[in-house]
Short mmCIF file of C-alpha atoms in Angstrom, two decimals:
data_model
loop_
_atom_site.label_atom_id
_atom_site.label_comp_id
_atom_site.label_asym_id
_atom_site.label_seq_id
_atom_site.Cartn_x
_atom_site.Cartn_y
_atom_site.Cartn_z
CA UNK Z 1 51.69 -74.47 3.87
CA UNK Z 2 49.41 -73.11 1.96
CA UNK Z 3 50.20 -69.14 0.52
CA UNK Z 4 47.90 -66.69 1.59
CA UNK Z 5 44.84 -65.71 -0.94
CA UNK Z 6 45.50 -61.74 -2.65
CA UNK Z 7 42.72 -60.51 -2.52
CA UNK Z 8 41.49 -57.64 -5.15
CA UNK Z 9 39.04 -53.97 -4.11
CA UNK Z 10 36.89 -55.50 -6.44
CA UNK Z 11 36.12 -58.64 -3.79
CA UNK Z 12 36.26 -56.40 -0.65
CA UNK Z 13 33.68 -54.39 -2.46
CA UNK Z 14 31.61 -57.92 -3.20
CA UNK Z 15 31.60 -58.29 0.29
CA UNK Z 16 30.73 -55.29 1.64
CA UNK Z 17 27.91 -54.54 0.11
CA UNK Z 18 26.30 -57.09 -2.41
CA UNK Z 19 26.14 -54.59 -5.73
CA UNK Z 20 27.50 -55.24 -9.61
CA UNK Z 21 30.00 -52.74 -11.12
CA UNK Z 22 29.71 -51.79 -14.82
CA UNK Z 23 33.19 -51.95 -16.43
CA UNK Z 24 33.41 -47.81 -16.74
CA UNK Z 25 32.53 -47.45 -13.31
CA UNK Z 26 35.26 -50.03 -12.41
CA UNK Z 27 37.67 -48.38 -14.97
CA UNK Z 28 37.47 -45.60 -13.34
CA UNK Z 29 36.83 -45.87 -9.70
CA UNK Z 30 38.44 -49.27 -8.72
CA UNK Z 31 42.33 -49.62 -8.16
CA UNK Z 32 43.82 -53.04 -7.76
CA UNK Z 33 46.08 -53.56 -4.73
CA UNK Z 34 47.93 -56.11 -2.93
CA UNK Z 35 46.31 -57.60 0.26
CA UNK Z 36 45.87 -60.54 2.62
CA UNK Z 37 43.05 -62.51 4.00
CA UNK Z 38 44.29 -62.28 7.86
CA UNK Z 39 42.52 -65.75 8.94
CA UNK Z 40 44.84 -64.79 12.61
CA UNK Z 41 42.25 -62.63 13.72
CA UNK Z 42 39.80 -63.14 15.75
CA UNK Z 43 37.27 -60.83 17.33
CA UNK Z 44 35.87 -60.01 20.77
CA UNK Z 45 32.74 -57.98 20.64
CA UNK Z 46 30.84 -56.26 23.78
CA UNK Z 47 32.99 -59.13 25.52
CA UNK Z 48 32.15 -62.14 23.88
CA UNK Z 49 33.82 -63.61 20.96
CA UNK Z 50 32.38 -63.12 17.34
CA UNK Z 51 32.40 -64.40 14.07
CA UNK Z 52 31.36 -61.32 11.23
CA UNK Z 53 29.67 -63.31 8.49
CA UNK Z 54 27.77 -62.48 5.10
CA UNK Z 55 24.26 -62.46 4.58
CA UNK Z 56 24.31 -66.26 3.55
CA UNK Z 57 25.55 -66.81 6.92
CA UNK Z 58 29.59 -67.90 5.72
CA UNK Z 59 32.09 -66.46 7.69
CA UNK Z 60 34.23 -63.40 6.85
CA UNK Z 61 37.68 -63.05 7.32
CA UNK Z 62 39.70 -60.10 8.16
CA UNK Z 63 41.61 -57.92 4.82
CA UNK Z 64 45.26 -56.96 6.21
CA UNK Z 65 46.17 -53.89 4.05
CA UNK Z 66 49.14 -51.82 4.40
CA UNK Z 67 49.55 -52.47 8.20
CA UNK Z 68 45.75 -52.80 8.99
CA UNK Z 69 42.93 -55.06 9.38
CA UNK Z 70 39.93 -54.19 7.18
CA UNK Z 71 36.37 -56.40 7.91
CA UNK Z 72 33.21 -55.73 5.36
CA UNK Z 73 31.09 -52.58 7.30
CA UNK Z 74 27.76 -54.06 6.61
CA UNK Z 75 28.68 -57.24 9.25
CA UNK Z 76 30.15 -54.97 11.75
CA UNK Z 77 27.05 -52.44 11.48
CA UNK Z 78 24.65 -55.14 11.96
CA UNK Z 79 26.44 -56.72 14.55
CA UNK Z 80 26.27 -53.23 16.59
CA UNK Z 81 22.84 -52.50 15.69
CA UNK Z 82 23.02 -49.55 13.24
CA UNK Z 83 21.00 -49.38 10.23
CA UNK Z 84 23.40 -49.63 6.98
CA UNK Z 85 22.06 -49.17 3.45
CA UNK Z 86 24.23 -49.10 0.29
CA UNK Z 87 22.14 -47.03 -2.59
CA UNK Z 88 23.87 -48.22 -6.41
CA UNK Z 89 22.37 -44.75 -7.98
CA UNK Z 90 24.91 -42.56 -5.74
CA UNK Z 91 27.32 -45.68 -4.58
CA UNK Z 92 26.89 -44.51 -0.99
CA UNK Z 93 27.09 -46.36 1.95
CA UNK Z 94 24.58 -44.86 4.53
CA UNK Z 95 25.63 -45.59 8.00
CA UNK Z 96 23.23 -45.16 11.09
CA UNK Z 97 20.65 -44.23 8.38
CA UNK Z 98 19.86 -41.88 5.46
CA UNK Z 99 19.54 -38.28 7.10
CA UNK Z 100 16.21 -36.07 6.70
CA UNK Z 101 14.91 -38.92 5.69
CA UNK Z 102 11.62 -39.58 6.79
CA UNK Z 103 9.27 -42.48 6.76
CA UNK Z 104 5.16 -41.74 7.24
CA UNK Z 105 3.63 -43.59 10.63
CA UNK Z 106 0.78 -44.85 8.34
CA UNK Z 107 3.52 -46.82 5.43
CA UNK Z 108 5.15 -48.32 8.59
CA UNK Z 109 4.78 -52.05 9.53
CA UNK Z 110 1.82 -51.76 12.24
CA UNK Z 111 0.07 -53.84 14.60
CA UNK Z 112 -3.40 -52.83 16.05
CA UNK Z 113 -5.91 -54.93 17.81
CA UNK Z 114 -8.73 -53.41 15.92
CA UNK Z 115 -10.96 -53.41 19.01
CA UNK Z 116 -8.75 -49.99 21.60
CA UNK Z 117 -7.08 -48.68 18.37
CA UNK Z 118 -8.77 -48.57 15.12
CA UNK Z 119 -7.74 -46.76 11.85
CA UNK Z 120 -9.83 -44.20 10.97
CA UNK Z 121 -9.92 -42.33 7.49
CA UNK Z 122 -14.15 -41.16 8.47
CA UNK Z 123 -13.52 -37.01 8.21
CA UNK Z 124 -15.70 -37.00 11.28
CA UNK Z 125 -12.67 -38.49 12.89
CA UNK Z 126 -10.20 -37.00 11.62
CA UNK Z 127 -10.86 -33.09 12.46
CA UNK Z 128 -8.94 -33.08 15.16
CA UNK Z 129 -8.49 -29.45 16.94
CA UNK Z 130 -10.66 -27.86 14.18
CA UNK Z 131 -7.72 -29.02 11.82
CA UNK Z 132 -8.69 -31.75 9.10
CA UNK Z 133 -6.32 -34.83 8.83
CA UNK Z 134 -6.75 -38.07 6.39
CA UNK Z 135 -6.18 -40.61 9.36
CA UNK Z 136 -5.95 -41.26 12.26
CA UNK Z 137 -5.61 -44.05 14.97
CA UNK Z 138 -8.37 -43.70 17.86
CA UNK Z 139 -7.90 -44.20 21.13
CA UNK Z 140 -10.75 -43.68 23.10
CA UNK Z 141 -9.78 -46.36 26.31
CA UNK Z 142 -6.51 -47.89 25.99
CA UNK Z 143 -4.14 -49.48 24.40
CA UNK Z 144 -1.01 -50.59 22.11
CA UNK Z 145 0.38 -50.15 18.67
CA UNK Z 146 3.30 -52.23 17.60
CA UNK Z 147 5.82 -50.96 14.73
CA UNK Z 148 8.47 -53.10 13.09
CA UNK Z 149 11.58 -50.33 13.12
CA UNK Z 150 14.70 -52.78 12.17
CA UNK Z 151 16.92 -50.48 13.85
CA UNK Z 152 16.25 -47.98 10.80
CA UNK Z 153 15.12 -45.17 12.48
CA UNK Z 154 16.59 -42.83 15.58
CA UNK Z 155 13.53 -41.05 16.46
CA UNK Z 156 9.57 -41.98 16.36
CA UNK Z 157 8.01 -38.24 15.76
CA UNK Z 158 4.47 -38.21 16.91
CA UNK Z 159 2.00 -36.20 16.43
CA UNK Z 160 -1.01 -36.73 19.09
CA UNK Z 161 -3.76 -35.02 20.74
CA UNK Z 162 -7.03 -35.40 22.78
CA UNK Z 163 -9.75 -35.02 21.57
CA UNK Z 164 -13.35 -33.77 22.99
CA UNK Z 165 -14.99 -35.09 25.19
CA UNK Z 166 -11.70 -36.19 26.68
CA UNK Z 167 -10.86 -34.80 30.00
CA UNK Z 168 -7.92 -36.13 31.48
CA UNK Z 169 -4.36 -36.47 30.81
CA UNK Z 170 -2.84 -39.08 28.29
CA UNK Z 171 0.45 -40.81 28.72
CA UNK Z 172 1.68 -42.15 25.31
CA UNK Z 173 4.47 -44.50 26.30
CA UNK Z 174 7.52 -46.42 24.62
CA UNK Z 175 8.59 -50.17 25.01
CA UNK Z 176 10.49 -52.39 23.43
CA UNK Z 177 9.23 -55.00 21.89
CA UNK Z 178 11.43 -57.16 20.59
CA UNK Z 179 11.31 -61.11 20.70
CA UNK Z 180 14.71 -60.67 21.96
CA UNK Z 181 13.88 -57.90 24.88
CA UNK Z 182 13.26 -60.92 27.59
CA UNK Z 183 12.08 -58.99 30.89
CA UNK Z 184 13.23 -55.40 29.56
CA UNK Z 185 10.28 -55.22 27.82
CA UNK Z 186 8.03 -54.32 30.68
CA UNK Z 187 10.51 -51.72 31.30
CA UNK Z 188 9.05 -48.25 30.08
CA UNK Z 189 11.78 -46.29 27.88
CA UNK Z 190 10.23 -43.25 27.68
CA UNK Z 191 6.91 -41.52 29.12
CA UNK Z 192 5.28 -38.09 27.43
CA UNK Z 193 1.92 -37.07 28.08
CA UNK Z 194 -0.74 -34.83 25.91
CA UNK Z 195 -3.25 -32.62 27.87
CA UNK Z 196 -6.85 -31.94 26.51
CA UNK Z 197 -5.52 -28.34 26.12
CA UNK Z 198 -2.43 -28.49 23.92
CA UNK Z 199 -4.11 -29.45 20.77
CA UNK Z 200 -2.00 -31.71 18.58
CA UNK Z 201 1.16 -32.50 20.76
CA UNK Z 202 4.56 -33.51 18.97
CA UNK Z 203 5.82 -35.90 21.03
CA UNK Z 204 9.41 -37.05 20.35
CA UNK Z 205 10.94 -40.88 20.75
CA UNK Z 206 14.20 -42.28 21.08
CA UNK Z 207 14.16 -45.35 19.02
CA UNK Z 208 17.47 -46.06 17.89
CA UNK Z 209 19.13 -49.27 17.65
CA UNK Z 210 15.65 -50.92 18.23
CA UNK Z 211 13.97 -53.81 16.16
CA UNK Z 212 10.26 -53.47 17.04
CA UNK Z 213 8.92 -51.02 19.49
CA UNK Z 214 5.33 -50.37 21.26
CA UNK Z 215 3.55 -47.10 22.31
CA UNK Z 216 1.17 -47.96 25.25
CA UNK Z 217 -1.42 -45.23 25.34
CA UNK Z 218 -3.90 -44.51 29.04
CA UNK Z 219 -4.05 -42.17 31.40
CA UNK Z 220 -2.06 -42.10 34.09
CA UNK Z 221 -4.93 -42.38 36.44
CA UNK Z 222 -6.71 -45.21 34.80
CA UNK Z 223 -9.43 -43.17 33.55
CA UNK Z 224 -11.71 -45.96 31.40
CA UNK Z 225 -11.98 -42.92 28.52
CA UNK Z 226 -9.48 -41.00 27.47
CA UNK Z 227 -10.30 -40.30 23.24
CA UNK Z 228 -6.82 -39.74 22.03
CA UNK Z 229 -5.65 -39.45 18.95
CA UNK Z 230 -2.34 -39.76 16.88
CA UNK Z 231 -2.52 -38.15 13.63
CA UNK Z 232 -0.93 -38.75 10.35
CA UNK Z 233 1.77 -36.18 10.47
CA UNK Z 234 3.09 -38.42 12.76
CA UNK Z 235 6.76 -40.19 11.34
CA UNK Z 236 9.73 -42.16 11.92
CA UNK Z 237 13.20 -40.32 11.03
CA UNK Z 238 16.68 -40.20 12.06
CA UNK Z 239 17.06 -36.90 13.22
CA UNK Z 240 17.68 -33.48 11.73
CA UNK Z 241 21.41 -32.83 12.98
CA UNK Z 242 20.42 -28.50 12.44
CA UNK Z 243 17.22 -28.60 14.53
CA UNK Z 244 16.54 -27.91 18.31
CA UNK Z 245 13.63 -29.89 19.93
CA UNK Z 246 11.73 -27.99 22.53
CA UNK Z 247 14.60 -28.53 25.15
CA UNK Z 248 17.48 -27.39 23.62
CA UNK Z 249 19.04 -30.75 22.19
CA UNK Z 250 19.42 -31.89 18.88
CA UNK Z 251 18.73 -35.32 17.59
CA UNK Z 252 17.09 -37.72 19.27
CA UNK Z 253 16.19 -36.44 22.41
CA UNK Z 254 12.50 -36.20 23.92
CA UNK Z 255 10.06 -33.17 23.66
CA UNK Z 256 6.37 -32.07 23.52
CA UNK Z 257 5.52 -28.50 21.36
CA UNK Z 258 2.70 -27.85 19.79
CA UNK Z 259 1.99 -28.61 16.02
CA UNK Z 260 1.23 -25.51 14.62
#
């Protein structure tokens, strides 16, 4: 039989997170240590079994260390959905996402139809409120705006309003749209609305652990015009854990305030 591989920090570290270690960083940072590949384990996730692997697709096997089993974070991150970055300047491992972080609506992945939301930079357009913005996307009917999210991101933080001669109520609401959502994605996640008299709205979505999402904008009564607008102070984040949203929470949770 054959004896089991040592394994070194140095090859955990390899698998972790792909990244290349100069020999003073390794002089001083890495410690050499005695450990196992434990090819006994197996591993039962959300009820069905699961095989980690690398991002070549090769399967991992368990590190047995002192007592315990140690499997590469990046696999077992993905495999739960939450975001996982490794940044070489700092040699941190950010798990669930890079806090206060925050990612413009308008250098996000998008999908318009170009015909019930158009991208507007004409300054026309883009006083909204008597306040002057450097685009917008117009909504003056309906419809849809698809954003590729790769389960980076906890909240969507928009920033919406309608505009005149709008008169009626706008519901701006959140879907998933994922190849992978089947029939949940008909199913509406979360519904906030923006009157013609609060001016630019902040409207806060719960994104995390989603791939792609979809804001469906109308009004709740079918009104055929509606001229809303979302406004390019309008971001993906994950949360600021210090802040309060308009009802009291922190995080992630759902409000509408005012943009001042």
């Amino acid at each position: 039989m054959k004896k089991k591989k040592l394994a070194t920090a140095a090859i955990l570290a390899a698998t972790v997170i792909a990244s290349s270690f100069g020999s003073a960083y390794a002089a001083v940072n890495l410690e050499p240590i005695n450990a196992f590949f434990n090819r006994g384990v197996t591993f039962v996730l959300k009820g069905e079994l699961w095989q980690p692997k690398d991002e070549d697709g090769k399967p991992l096997t368990a590190i047995h260390y002192e007592g315990s089993n140690y499997l590469p974070v990046r696999a077992l991150a993905e495999a739960l959905k939450i975001p996982i970055e490794f940044d070489a300047d700092t040699q941190k491992i950010y798990i669930g996402g890079r806090p206060g972080a925050q990612t413009p609506l308008f250098a996000m992945p998008m999908e318009i139809d170009d015909i019930y939301v158009l991208a507007s930079r004409d300054p026309a357009e883009t006083m909204v409120h008597k306040k002057q913005f450097q685009e917008v996307l117009k909504i003056d009917q309906y419809g849809d705006i698809v954003f590729t999210t790769d389960r980076k991101y906890k909240r969507l933080v928009l920033d919406a309003a309608v505009v005149s001669p709008g008169e009626h109520t706008v519901d701006f609401s959140l879907f998933n749209a994922s190849d992978k959502a089947g029939n949940t994605s008909q199913t509406t996640l979360q519904k906030l609305s923006v009157l013609p008299e609060d001016g630019v709205k902040r409207l806060i979505f719960n994104v995390e652990g989603l791939e792609k999402i979809k804001i469906h904008v109308q009004s709740p009564n079918l009104n055929p015009y509606i001229y809303a607008r979302i406004v390019d102070t309008s971001f993906f984040d994950n949360g600021d854990p210090s802040a309060k949203d308009a009802s009291g929470s922190s995080g992630t949770g759902s409000s509408g305030v005012p943009v001042k």
